[in-house]
Short mmCIF file of C-alpha atoms in Angstrom, two decimals:
data_model
loop_
_atom_site.label_atom_id
_atom_site.label_comp_id
_atom_site.label_asym_id
_atom_site.label_seq_id
_atom_site.Cartn_x
_atom_site.Cartn_y
_atom_site.Cartn_z
CA MET A 150 81.11 50.34 82.50
CA SER A 151 84.06 50.02 84.85
CA GLU A 152 84.03 51.31 88.40
CA ARG A 153 87.22 53.30 87.86
CA ARG A 154 85.78 55.27 84.97
CA ASN A 155 82.98 56.49 87.19
CA ALA A 156 84.84 56.98 90.46
CA VAL A 157 87.64 59.10 89.02
CA ASN A 158 86.83 60.33 85.54
CA LYS A 159 88.89 62.26 83.07
CA SER A 160 86.35 65.01 83.24
CA LYS A 161 84.18 66.53 80.54
CA ILE A 162 83.66 69.48 82.88
CA GLU A 163 85.75 72.20 81.26
CA TRP A 164 87.23 73.71 84.41
CA CYS A 165 88.73 70.53 85.95
CA ASP A 166 90.91 67.61 84.89
CA HIS A 167 89.19 64.84 86.84
CA THR A 168 86.08 64.26 88.91
CA TRP A 169 86.23 62.10 92.03
CA ASN A 170 83.02 60.81 93.58
CA PRO A 171 83.59 59.18 96.98
CA ILE A 172 80.12 60.42 97.92
CA THR A 173 77.20 60.43 95.51
CA GLY A 174 73.60 61.56 95.75
CA CYS A 175 71.85 64.73 96.77
CA ARG A 176 68.58 65.88 98.35
CA HIS A 177 68.36 69.43 97.04
CA ASN A 178 65.95 68.22 94.32
CA CYS A 179 66.99 70.89 91.79
CA SER A 180 64.89 70.77 88.62
CA TYR A 181 67.94 71.36 86.40
CA CYS A 182 70.22 68.71 87.99
CA TYR A 183 72.20 66.79 85.35
CA ALA A 184 73.66 64.43 87.97
CA LYS A 185 70.26 63.12 89.04
CA ARG A 186 69.36 62.34 85.44
CA MET A 187 72.66 60.53 84.94
CA THR A 188 72.34 58.29 88.00
CA ALA A 189 69.06 56.91 86.69
CA ARG A 190 70.98 55.41 83.74
CA PHE A 191 73.47 53.50 85.90
CA ALA A 192 71.45 52.52 88.97
CA GLY A 193 70.01 49.22 87.81
CA ASP A 194 66.90 48.05 89.66
CA VAL A 195 67.06 50.11 92.87
CA ARG A 196 64.28 48.02 94.45
CA LEU A 197 66.32 44.83 94.02
CA ASN A 198 69.51 46.57 95.15
CA LEU A 199 67.85 47.60 98.39
CA MET A 200 66.93 43.98 99.04
CA ALA A 201 70.62 42.97 98.99
CA LYS A 202 71.11 44.12 102.58
CA LYS A 203 74.31 42.12 103.09
CA ASP A 204 76.02 44.26 100.46
CA TYR A 205 75.57 47.63 102.18
CA SER A 206 74.91 49.37 105.46
CA THR A 207 73.08 52.54 106.48
CA GLU A 208 73.43 55.21 109.12
CA PRO A 209 71.40 58.22 110.23
CA ALA A 210 71.61 61.32 108.09
CA ALA A 211 73.23 64.36 109.71
CA ASP A 212 69.91 66.25 109.56
CA ASN A 213 67.88 63.30 110.92
CA SER A 214 66.19 62.75 107.57
CA GLU A 215 66.08 59.30 105.95
CA ASN A 216 69.12 57.09 106.47
CA VAL A 217 72.08 57.35 104.12
CA PHE A 218 73.96 54.45 102.52
CA ILE A 219 77.49 53.05 102.91
CA LEU A 220 79.29 50.73 100.49
CA ASP A 221 82.57 49.13 101.58
CA LYS A 222 82.98 47.56 98.14
CA PRO A 223 81.27 47.97 94.76
CA MET A 224 77.81 46.47 94.43
CA LEU A 225 77.45 44.15 91.43
CA ASN A 226 74.44 43.27 89.33
CA GLU A 227 73.43 39.74 88.37
CA THR A 228 75.94 39.71 85.47
CA GLY A 229 78.85 40.79 87.65
CA ASN A 230 79.05 44.39 86.44
CA THR A 231 79.45 47.28 88.86
CA LEU A 232 76.37 49.27 89.79
CA VAL A 233 77.78 52.77 89.92
CA TYR A 234 74.74 54.31 91.65
CA PRO A 235 72.90 51.32 93.17
CA PHE A 236 70.60 53.52 95.26
CA GLY A 237 69.89 56.06 92.56
CA PHE A 238 70.46 59.60 93.78
CA GLU A 239 70.23 58.76 97.46
CA PRO A 240 73.34 59.87 99.43
CA THR A 241 75.92 57.08 99.37
CA TYR A 242 79.45 56.84 100.77
CA HIS A 243 81.62 54.67 98.48
CA LYS A 244 84.47 53.87 100.89
CA TYR A 245 86.33 51.79 98.34
CA ARG A 246 86.92 54.90 96.22
CA MET A 247 89.00 56.71 98.81
CA ASP A 248 92.35 55.64 97.35
CA TYR A 249 91.81 57.00 93.86
CA PRO A 250 93.68 60.33 94.23
CA GLU A 251 96.75 58.29 95.14
CA LYS A 252 96.52 56.46 91.82
CA LEU A 253 96.81 59.67 89.80
CA LYS A 254 100.57 60.21 89.58
CA MET A 255 100.51 63.67 88.03
CA GLY A 256 98.92 66.57 89.87
CA ASN A 257 95.39 67.31 88.65
CA ASN A 258 92.59 69.76 89.28
CA ILE A 259 90.05 67.39 90.85
CA PHE A 260 86.40 68.34 91.27
CA VAL A 261 85.37 66.41 94.38
CA GLY A 262 81.75 65.31 94.40
CA ALA A 263 80.53 66.10 90.91
CA MET A 264 77.66 63.67 91.52
CA ALA A 265 76.72 64.95 94.97
CA ASP A 266 76.61 67.88 97.31
CA ILE A 267 79.26 66.64 99.73
CA PHE A 268 78.41 69.43 102.16
CA GLY A 269 74.65 68.90 102.03
CA LYS A 270 73.06 69.12 105.46
CA TRP A 271 72.25 65.38 105.36
CA VAL A 272 75.89 64.25 104.86
CA PRO A 273 77.48 62.87 108.06
CA GLY A 274 80.42 64.98 109.21
CA GLU A 275 82.60 61.86 109.44
CA TRP A 276 82.20 61.29 105.70
CA ILE A 277 83.38 64.81 104.98
CA ARG A 278 86.33 64.50 107.33
CA ASP A 279 87.37 61.24 105.65
CA VAL A 280 87.38 62.97 102.26
CA MET A 281 89.42 65.87 103.62
CA GLU A 282 91.95 63.50 105.17
CA THR A 283 92.45 61.77 101.82
CA CYS A 284 93.00 65.15 100.16
CA LEU A 285 95.61 66.08 102.77
CA ASP A 286 97.35 62.73 102.25
CA ASN A 287 97.67 63.43 98.50
CA PRO A 288 98.78 67.09 98.28
CA ILE A 289 100.01 66.97 94.68
CA HIS A 290 96.44 67.63 93.48
CA ASN A 291 94.25 70.71 93.62
CA TYR A 292 90.86 69.84 95.11
CA LEU A 293 87.75 71.82 94.22
CA PHE A 294 84.54 71.54 96.23
CA LEU A 295 81.18 72.98 95.26
CA THR A 296 78.07 73.20 97.44
CA LYS A 297 74.77 74.97 97.84
CA ASN A 298 75.24 74.73 101.58
CA PRO A 299 78.50 76.66 102.19
CA GLU A 300 77.72 77.13 105.88
CA ARG A 301 79.00 73.60 106.45
CA TYR A 302 82.51 74.51 105.33
CA THR A 303 82.96 76.29 108.64
CA GLU A 304 80.69 73.93 110.56
CA VAL A 305 82.83 70.85 109.82
CA GLY A 306 86.10 72.79 109.92
CA VAL A 307 87.60 72.35 106.46
CA PRO A 308 91.40 72.73 106.15
CA ALA A 309 92.27 76.42 105.77
CA GLY A 310 95.28 78.23 104.38
CA LEU A 311 96.20 75.52 101.86
CA GLU A 312 96.90 76.55 98.27
CA ASN A 313 95.52 73.33 96.80
CA MET A 314 92.13 73.39 98.53
CA TRP A 315 89.39 75.38 96.78
CA TYR A 316 85.94 75.92 98.28
CA GLY A 317 83.08 77.08 96.09
CA THR A 318 79.37 77.65 96.13
CA THR A 319 76.73 77.55 93.42
CA ILE A 320 74.75 80.67 92.58
CA THR A 321 72.00 80.89 89.99
CA CYS A 322 70.21 84.18 90.62
CA ASP A 323 69.95 87.17 92.93
CA ALA A 324 67.92 85.21 95.50
CA ASP A 325 70.80 82.86 96.37
CA ALA A 326 73.75 85.11 95.57
CA ASP A 327 74.39 85.81 99.26
CA ARG A 328 75.76 82.27 99.65
CA PHE A 329 79.23 83.63 98.96
CA ASN A 330 79.14 85.24 102.41
CA TYR A 331 79.46 81.77 103.95
CA LEU A 332 82.61 80.77 102.07
CA PRO A 333 85.41 80.08 104.59
CA ALA A 334 87.84 82.85 105.45
CA GLY A 335 91.53 82.34 104.81
CA CYS A 336 90.88 79.90 101.96
CA ASN A 337 90.81 79.88 98.18
CA THR A 338 87.18 80.44 97.22
CA PHE A 339 85.13 80.57 94.05
CA VAL A 340 81.56 80.82 92.83
CA SER A 341 79.97 78.81 90.06
CA ILE A 342 77.20 80.89 88.54
CA GLU A 343 75.45 78.09 86.71
CA PRO A 344 72.88 78.02 85.38
CA LEU A 345 72.78 81.81 85.28
CA MET A 346 69.11 82.71 85.68
CA GLY A 347 69.17 86.43 86.33
CA ASP A 348 71.16 89.59 86.97
CA ILE A 349 73.19 89.14 90.17
CA VAL A 350 75.57 92.09 90.01
CA SER A 351 73.42 95.00 91.15
CA LYS A 352 73.05 93.88 94.79
CA HIS A 353 76.18 91.81 95.27
CA ASN A 354 79.20 93.87 94.24
CA VAL A 355 81.09 92.81 97.37
CA MET A 356 81.20 89.23 96.11
CA PHE A 357 83.71 90.20 93.45
CA ARG A 358 86.10 91.46 96.12
CA GLN A 359 85.92 88.30 98.22
CA VAL A 360 86.25 85.37 95.80
CA ASP A 361 89.28 84.17 93.85
CA TRP A 362 87.57 82.75 90.77
CA ILE A 363 84.25 82.99 88.95
CA ILE A 364 82.75 80.32 86.69
CA ILE A 365 79.75 81.19 84.51
CA GLY A 366 77.49 78.81 82.60
CA ALA A 367 74.03 78.53 81.10
CA GLU A 368 71.39 75.83 81.44
CA THR A 369 72.10 72.75 79.34
CA GLY A 370 70.29 69.61 78.27
CA ARG A 371 66.53 69.48 77.88
CA ASN A 372 66.01 72.77 79.72
CA LYS A 373 68.58 74.85 77.84
CA ASN A 374 65.97 76.98 76.09
CA LYS A 375 63.82 77.64 79.16
CA ILE A 376 66.08 80.30 80.67
CA VAL A 377 68.71 81.77 78.36
CA PRO A 378 71.04 84.26 80.10
CA GLU A 379 70.98 87.77 78.73
CA LEU A 380 74.25 88.99 77.26
CA GLN A 381 74.17 92.01 79.57
CA TRP A 382 74.03 89.79 82.67
CA ILE A 383 77.25 88.12 81.56
CA LYS A 384 78.92 91.40 80.63
CA ASP A 385 78.12 92.87 84.04
CA ILE A 386 79.74 89.92 85.80
CA VAL A 387 82.87 90.12 83.64
CA VAL A 388 83.24 93.88 84.13
CA LYS A 389 83.03 93.54 87.92
CA ALA A 390 85.42 90.60 87.91
CA ASP A 391 87.95 92.47 85.78
CA TYR A 392 87.73 95.52 88.03
CA ASN A 393 88.65 93.30 90.99
CA SER A 394 91.24 91.22 89.05
CA VAL A 395 89.25 88.01 89.48
CA PRO A 396 89.75 85.42 86.70
CA VAL A 397 86.62 84.36 84.82
CA PHE A 398 85.92 80.98 83.26
CA MET A 399 83.03 80.81 80.79
CA LYS A 400 81.64 77.35 80.08
CA ASP A 401 80.95 76.32 76.50
CA SER A 402 77.22 76.73 77.08
CA LEU A 403 77.78 80.48 76.75
CA ILE A 404 79.25 80.32 73.23
CA PRO A 405 75.85 80.84 71.50
CA ILE A 406 75.34 83.96 73.63
CA VAL A 407 78.73 85.69 73.69
CA GLY A 408 80.40 84.13 70.65
CA GLU A 409 83.57 82.02 70.62
CA GLU A 410 85.75 85.08 70.06
CA ASN A 411 84.57 86.60 73.36
CA MET A 412 84.90 83.50 75.52
CA ARG A 413 87.02 83.81 78.66
CA ARG A 414 88.64 80.64 79.97
CA GLU A 415 90.86 81.92 82.75
CA PHE A 416 92.28 79.98 85.70
CA PRO A 417 93.85 81.17 88.96
CA LYS A 418 97.63 80.69 88.94
CA GLN A 419 97.49 77.80 91.42
CA LEU A 420 95.29 75.81 89.03
CA GLN A 421 97.57 76.32 86.04
CA HIS A 422 100.41 73.92 86.95
CA SER A 423 100.76 70.26 87.88
CA GLU A 424 102.71 68.62 90.66
CA ILE A 425 104.19 65.12 90.47
CA SER A 426 103.83 62.35 93.02
CA PRO A 427 107.01 61.51 94.99
CA LYS A 428 107.08 58.03 93.45
CA LEU A 429 106.86 59.36 89.90
CA LYS A 430 109.29 62.16 90.67
CA ALA A 431 111.89 59.57 91.71
CA LYS A 432 111.46 57.90 88.34
CA LEU A 433 111.64 61.08 86.27
CA PHE A 434 114.26 63.13 88.14
CA ASP A 435 117.81 62.62 89.40
CA GLY A 436 120.83 64.66 90.45
CA CYS A 437 123.72 65.62 88.19
CA ALA A 438 126.81 63.62 89.24
CA SER A 439 128.89 66.80 89.09
CA CYS A 440 126.92 69.90 90.09
CA LYS A 441 124.15 67.98 91.95
CA ALA A 442 121.39 69.96 90.22
CA HIS A 443 118.09 68.05 90.38
CA LEU A 444 116.77 67.78 86.82
CA ARG A 445 114.64 65.58 84.63
CA LYS A 446 116.57 62.52 83.52
CA SER A 447 115.42 63.16 79.96
CA GLU A 448 117.27 66.49 80.02
CA MET A 449 120.60 64.99 81.16
CA ILE A 450 123.27 62.68 79.76
CA THR A 451 122.97 59.09 80.96
CA LEU A 452 126.27 57.68 82.26
CA LEU A 453 126.88 54.05 81.29
CA ALA A 454 129.86 51.72 81.85
CA ARG A 455 131.00 48.23 80.92
CA SER A 456 134.21 46.33 81.76
CA LYS A 457 134.54 44.22 78.61
CA ARG A 458 133.30 43.96 75.06
CA GLY A 459 129.91 42.29 74.72
CA GLU A 460 128.88 43.09 78.26
CA GLN A 461 125.59 44.93 78.68
CA PRO A 462 126.39 48.54 79.74
CA LYS A 463 125.25 49.43 83.26
CA GLN A 464 123.74 52.81 84.06
CA PHE A 465 125.43 54.42 87.05
CA GLY A 466 124.37 58.05 86.97
CA PHE A 467 123.40 61.20 85.10
CA MET A 468 125.15 64.44 84.25
CA CYS A 469 123.66 67.72 83.14
CA ARG A 470 124.72 68.78 79.67
CA ASP A 471 126.90 71.70 80.75
CA CYS A 472 128.79 69.52 83.24
CA PHE A 473 129.17 66.79 80.65
CA LYS A 474 130.80 69.26 78.29
CA GLU A 475 133.27 70.32 81.00
CA PHE A 476 133.91 66.68 81.87
CA CYS A 477 134.88 65.93 78.27
CA LYS A 478 137.10 69.01 78.04
CA ASP A 479 138.93 68.18 81.29
CA LEU A 480 139.76 64.69 80.00
CA GLY A 481 140.65 65.88 76.51
CA LEU A 482 137.76 63.98 74.97
CA ASP A 483 135.75 65.03 71.95
CA ILE A 484 132.18 65.94 72.85
CA PRO A 485 129.97 63.22 71.33
CA GLU A 486 127.59 64.29 68.58
CA LEU A 487 124.44 63.45 70.49
CA ILE A 488 120.99 64.55 69.38
CA GLY A 489 120.07 67.78 71.11
CA LEU A 490 123.39 68.09 72.90
CA ALA A 491 125.02 70.75 70.73
CA GLU A 492 122.15 73.22 70.93
CA SER A 493 121.61 72.60 74.65
CA VAL A 494 125.21 73.06 75.82
CA THR A 495 126.02 76.46 77.29
CA ILE A 496 129.05 78.08 75.65
CA GLY A 497 131.35 79.63 78.22
CA PRO A 498 133.51 82.77 77.76
CA GLY A 499 136.19 82.18 75.13
CA ASP A 500 134.73 78.85 74.02
CA GLU A 501 133.73 80.28 70.65
CA ASP A 502 137.41 80.53 69.68
CA GLU A 503 138.34 76.96 70.56
#
């Protein structure tokens, strides 16, 4: 399995486009954690990996617990294949993955740290700041963070007031629902209520006035039948969200409970559109030679020229379709019968009679 497929994945998580895992591992020890189960499949022999001390370094954890790991380059097994999680679910900083957002040319909704709690109390602040700096350097993407330790958002000083930065916290039941109070002010915030294990509405109505998005999901995998959310719990969340105009995204795990016809898959407006990298934008867009409007090249007429028969025509510019029509009229030329041109050209006053 290639390193790229695991560092930045086209995500199977319904509410994002990609996952990016510059930091992996977690010490919350949640019984329902899918990520911990997954790392066991791609860790290799952790005991042998730990013996390869020249391939990694360690540093103290932020909470003075056991040391955390640093990889400057991928660790390989004896056959030369990448070990995606060489230390299992122990916190690991994969420095070589920091350039992956730059490689995605179209803007995406990126879930940062799907295989970790990046804001866990053990994660060094420098790691978090490195991740944030990379996000700021690649602003075409929307970045979504999720933690069970939202106090650290403020503690490390995450960037505030940016439309493309989204800070969330995980809630499962009434006992931990107050985590939303620690989401940073002046930022886009959301809660992921997954797995939903109890009624959380009765004591936490204020949450629905403070967050910008709510995600709801049930337990999955081997434990999916241990705690099945009651339909009324879900209804109560949706009613409160609707009252406060907060979009709701239901994960597919709720289909057996609410029915496909009642599923809500709503996104905040900021997460509904894609930006384009400057490099790709230069390839896809150009200015009209006449009116200077900046449009997609595919929506304009390509201007070509050659000086003699047999010479390969040279492209020298573009012209929007309305300007091209006027250009032809001014020179007394017939408008070429190009595919899509006739229906796209704007007819000016009096043109119908010509």
